[in-house]
Short mmCIF file of C-alpha atoms and ligand atoms in Angstrom, two decimals:
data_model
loop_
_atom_site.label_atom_id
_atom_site.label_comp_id
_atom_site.label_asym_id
_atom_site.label_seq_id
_atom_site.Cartn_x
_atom_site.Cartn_y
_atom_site.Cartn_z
CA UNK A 1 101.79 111.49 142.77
CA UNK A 2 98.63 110.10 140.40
CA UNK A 3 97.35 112.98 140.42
CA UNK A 4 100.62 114.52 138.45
CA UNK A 5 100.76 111.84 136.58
CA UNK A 6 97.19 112.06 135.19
CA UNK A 7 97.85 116.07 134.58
CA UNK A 8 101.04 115.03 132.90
CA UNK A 9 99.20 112.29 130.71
CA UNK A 10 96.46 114.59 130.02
CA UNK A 11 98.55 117.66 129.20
CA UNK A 12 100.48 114.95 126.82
CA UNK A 13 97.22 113.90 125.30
CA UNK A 14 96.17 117.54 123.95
CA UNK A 15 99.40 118.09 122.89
CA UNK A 16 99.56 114.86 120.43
CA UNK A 17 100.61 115.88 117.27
CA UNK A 18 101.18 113.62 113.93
CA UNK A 19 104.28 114.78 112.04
CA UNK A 20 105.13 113.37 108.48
CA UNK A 21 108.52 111.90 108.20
CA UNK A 22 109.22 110.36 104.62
CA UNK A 23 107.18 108.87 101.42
CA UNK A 24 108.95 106.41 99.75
CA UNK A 25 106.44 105.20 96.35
CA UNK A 26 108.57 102.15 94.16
CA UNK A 27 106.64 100.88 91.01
CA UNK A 28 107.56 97.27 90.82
CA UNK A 29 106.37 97.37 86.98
CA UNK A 30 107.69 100.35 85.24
CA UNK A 31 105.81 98.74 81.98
CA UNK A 32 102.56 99.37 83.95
CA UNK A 33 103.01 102.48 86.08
CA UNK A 34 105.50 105.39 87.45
CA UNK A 35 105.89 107.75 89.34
CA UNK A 36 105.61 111.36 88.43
CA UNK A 37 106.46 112.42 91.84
CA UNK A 38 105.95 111.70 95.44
CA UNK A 39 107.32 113.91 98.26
CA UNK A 40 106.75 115.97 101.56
CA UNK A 41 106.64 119.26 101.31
CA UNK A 42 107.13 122.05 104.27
CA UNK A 43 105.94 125.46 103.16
CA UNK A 44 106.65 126.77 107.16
CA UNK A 45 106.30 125.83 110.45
CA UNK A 46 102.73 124.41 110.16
CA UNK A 47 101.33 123.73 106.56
CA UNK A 48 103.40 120.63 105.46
CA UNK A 49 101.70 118.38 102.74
CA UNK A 50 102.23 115.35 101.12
CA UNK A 51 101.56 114.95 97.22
CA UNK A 52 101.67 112.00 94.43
CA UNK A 53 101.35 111.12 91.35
CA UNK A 54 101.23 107.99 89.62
CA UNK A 55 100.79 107.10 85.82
CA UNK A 56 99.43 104.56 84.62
CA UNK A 57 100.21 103.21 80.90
CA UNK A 58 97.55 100.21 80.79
CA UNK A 59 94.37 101.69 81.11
CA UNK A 60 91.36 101.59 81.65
CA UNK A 61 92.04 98.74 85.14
CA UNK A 62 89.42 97.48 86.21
CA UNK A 63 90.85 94.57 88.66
CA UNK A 64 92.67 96.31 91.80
CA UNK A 65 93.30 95.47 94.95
CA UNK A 66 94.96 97.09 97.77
CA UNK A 67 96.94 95.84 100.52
CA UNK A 68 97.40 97.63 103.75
CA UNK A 69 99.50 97.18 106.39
CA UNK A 70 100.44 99.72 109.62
CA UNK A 71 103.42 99.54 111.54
CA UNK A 72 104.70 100.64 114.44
CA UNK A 73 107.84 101.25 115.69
CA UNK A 74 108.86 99.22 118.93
CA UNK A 75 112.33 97.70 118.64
CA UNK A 76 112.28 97.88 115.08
CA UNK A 77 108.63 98.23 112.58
CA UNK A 78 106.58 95.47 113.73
CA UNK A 79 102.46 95.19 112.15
CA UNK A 80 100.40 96.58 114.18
CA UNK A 81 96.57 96.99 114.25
CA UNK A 82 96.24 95.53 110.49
CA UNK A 83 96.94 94.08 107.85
CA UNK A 84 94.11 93.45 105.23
CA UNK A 85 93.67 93.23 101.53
CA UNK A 86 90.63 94.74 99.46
CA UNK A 87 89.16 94.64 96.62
CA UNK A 88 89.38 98.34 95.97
CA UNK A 89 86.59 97.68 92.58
CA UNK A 90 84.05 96.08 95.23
CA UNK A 91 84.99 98.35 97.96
CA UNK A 92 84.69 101.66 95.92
CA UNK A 93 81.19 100.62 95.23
CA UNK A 94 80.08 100.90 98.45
CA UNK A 95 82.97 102.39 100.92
CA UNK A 96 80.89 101.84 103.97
CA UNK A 97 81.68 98.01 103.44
CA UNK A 98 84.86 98.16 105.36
CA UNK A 99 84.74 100.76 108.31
CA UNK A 100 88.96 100.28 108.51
CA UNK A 101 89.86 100.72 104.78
CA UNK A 102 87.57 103.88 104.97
CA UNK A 103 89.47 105.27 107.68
CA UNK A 104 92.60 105.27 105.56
CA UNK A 105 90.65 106.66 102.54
CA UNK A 106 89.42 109.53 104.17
CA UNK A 107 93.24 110.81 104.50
CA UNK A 108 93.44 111.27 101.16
CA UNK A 109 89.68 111.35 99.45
CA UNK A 110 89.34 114.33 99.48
CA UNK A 111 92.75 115.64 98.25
CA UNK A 112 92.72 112.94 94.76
CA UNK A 113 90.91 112.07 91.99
CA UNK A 114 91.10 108.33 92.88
CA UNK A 115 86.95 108.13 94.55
CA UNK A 116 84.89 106.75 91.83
CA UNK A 117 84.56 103.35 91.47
CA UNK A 118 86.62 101.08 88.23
CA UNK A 119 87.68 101.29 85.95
CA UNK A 120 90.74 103.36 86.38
CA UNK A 121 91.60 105.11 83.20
CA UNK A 122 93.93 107.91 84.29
CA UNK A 123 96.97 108.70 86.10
CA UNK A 124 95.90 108.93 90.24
CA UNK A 125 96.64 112.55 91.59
CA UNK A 126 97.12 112.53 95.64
CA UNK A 127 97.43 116.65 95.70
CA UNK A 128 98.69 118.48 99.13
CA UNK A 129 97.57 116.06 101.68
CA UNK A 130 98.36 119.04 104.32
CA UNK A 131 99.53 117.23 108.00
CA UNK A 132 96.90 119.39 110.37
CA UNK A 133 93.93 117.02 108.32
CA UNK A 134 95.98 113.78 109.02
CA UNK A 135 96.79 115.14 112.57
CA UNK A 136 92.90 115.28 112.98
CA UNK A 137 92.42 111.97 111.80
CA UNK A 138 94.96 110.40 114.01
CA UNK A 139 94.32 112.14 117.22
CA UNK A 140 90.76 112.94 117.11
CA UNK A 141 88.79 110.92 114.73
CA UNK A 142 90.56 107.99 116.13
CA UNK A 143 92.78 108.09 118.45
CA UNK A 144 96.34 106.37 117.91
CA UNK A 145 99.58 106.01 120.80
CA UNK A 146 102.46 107.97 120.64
CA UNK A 147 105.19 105.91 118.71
CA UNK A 148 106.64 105.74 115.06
CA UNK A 149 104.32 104.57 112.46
CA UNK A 150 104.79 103.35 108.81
CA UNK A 151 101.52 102.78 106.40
CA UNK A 152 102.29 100.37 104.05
CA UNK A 153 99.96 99.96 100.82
CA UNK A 154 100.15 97.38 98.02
CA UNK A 155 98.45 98.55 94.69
CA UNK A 156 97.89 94.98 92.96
CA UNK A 157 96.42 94.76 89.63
CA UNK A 158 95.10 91.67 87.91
CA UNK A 159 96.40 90.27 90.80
CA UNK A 160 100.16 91.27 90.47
CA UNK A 161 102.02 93.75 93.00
CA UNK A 162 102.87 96.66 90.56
CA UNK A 163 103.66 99.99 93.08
CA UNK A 164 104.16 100.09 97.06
CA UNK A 165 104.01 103.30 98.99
CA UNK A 166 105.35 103.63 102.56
CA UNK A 167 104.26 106.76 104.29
CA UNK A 168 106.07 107.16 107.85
CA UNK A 169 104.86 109.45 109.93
CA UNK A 170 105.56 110.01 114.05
CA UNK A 171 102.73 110.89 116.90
CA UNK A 172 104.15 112.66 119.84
C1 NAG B 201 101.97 128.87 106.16
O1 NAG B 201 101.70 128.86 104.79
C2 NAG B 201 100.31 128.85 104.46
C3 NAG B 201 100.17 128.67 102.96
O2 NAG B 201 101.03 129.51 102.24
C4 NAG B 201 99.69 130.15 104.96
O3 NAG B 201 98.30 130.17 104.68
C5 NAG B 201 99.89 130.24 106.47
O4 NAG B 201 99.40 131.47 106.96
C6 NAG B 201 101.37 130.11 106.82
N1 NAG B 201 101.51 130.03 108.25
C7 NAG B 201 102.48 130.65 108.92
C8 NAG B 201 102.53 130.44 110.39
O5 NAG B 201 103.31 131.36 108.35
C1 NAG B 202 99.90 89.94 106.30
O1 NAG B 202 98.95 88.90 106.19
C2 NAG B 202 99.27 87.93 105.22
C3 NAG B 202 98.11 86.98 105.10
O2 NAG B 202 97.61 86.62 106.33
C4 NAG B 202 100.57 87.23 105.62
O3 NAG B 202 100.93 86.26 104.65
C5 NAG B 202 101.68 88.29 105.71
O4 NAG B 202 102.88 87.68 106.17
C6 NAG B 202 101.27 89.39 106.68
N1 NAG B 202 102.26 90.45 106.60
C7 NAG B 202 102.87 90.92 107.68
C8 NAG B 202 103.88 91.97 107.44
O5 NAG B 202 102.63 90.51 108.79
C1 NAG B 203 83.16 110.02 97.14
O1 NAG B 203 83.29 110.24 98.54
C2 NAG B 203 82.08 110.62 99.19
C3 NAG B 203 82.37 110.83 100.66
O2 NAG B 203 83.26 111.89 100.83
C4 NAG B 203 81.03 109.56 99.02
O3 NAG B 203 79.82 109.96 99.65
C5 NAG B 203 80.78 109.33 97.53
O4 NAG B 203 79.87 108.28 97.36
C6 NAG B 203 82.08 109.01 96.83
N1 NAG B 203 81.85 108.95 95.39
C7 NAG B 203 82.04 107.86 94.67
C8 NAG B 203 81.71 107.97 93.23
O5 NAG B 203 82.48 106.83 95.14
#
C-alpha cells in the first residue's frame, strides 16, 4: 500500500507542470503610467508566453519599490510563503542582496529590459515570458506544491502605489 503510494507521489512529482492562467496589470495612476498591453499568449500546445508593457510618462524614476506577495489557493487566495517589500534602486545594485526577490526576477530577467539599476527612463518591456522557463523555475529550481497560485506585485514610486500586476498561474 506505501509502496503505491510513493510510486503514485513520485510519478506525480515528474509530472508537475506550471500552467499560466490569467495576467491582470491595473495602473492606479494613469498620469504616471499605462499599459500598452499585458496578456497570455498560446501559440500551440506547448509554447505559451506571457508579455507586458508598461509606459511610463514621468521619467527618468529613480525611487521604486516593489511589493510582492504569493498566494495560494486553499479555500479561497490566502498569502503564502511571502510577502516583502524592496527597494528595487538598492536591490538592483546588488541582486544577490535578497536571495527571494531574485528568485522572482529571474522569471522575467532575462525576457525585459528592466535589469540595470535607476533610474528608470523608459517604458519596461516584459517580452514572451514562454511557460516551459517558469515551469523550470517552479518545479526544479525550487520546488513549489501542487495548488493555485497568484503573484502579486506592487510597483510604488516615490512611495505611492501607481500599477499592480497579478499573474495566476496553477502547478499540477
Ligand atoms: C510551437 O510553436 C513554436 C514556436 O512557433 C515552435 O517552435 C514549436 O515547434 C511548436 N511546437 C509544436 C508542438 O507544434
Ligand atoms: C503584508 O505585510 C504588510 C506589512 O507587514 C501587512 O500590512 C499586509 O497586511 C500584508 N498583506 C497581506 C496580504 O497579508
Ligand atoms: C543583469 O543580470 C545578470 C544576471 O543574469 C547580472 O549578473 C547583472 O549584474 C545584471 N546587470 C545589471 C546591470 O544589473
Amino acid at each position: 500500500m506505501i509502496y503505491i503510494f510513493i510510486v503514485f507521489y513520485m510519478a506525480e512529482k515528474i509530472s508537475s507542470n506550471f500552467e499560466f492562467t490569467n495576467v491582470v496589470c491595473t495602473s492606479l495612476d494613469k498620469k504616471f503610467d499605462d499599459f500598452e498591453y499585458c496578456f497570455l499568449k498560446s501559440v500551440n500546445r506547448t509554447y505559451k508566453y506571457l508579455s507586458l508593457k508598461v509606459n511610463l510618462f514621468k521619467i527618468p524614476i529613480t525611487k521604486v519599490k516593489v511589493k510582492g506577495i504569493l498566494y495560494k489557493r486553499f479555500s479561497g487566495y490566502r498569502p503564502f510563503m511571502f510577502n516583502v517589500t524592496v527597494d528595487a534602486c538598492r536591490f538592483l545594485k546588488d541582486t544577490n542582496s535578497n536571495p527571494i526577490v531574485n528568485y522572482f526576477l529571474n522569471f522575467f530577467r532575462p525576457f525585459s529590459n528592466i535589469n540595470h539599476t535607476c533610474p528608470f527612463d523608459h517604458d519596461l518591456i516584459v517580452e514572451k515570458v514562454p511557460i516551459d522557463f517558469v515551469n523550470h523555475q517552479v518545479t526544479k529550481v525550487l520546488p513549489f506544491p501542487e495548488g493555485d497560485y497568484l503573484l502579486e506585485t506592487h510597483w510604488i514610486a516615490y512611495d505611492i502605489d501607481r500599477a499592480v500586476v497579478k499573474v495566476y498561474g496553477t502547478i499540477s
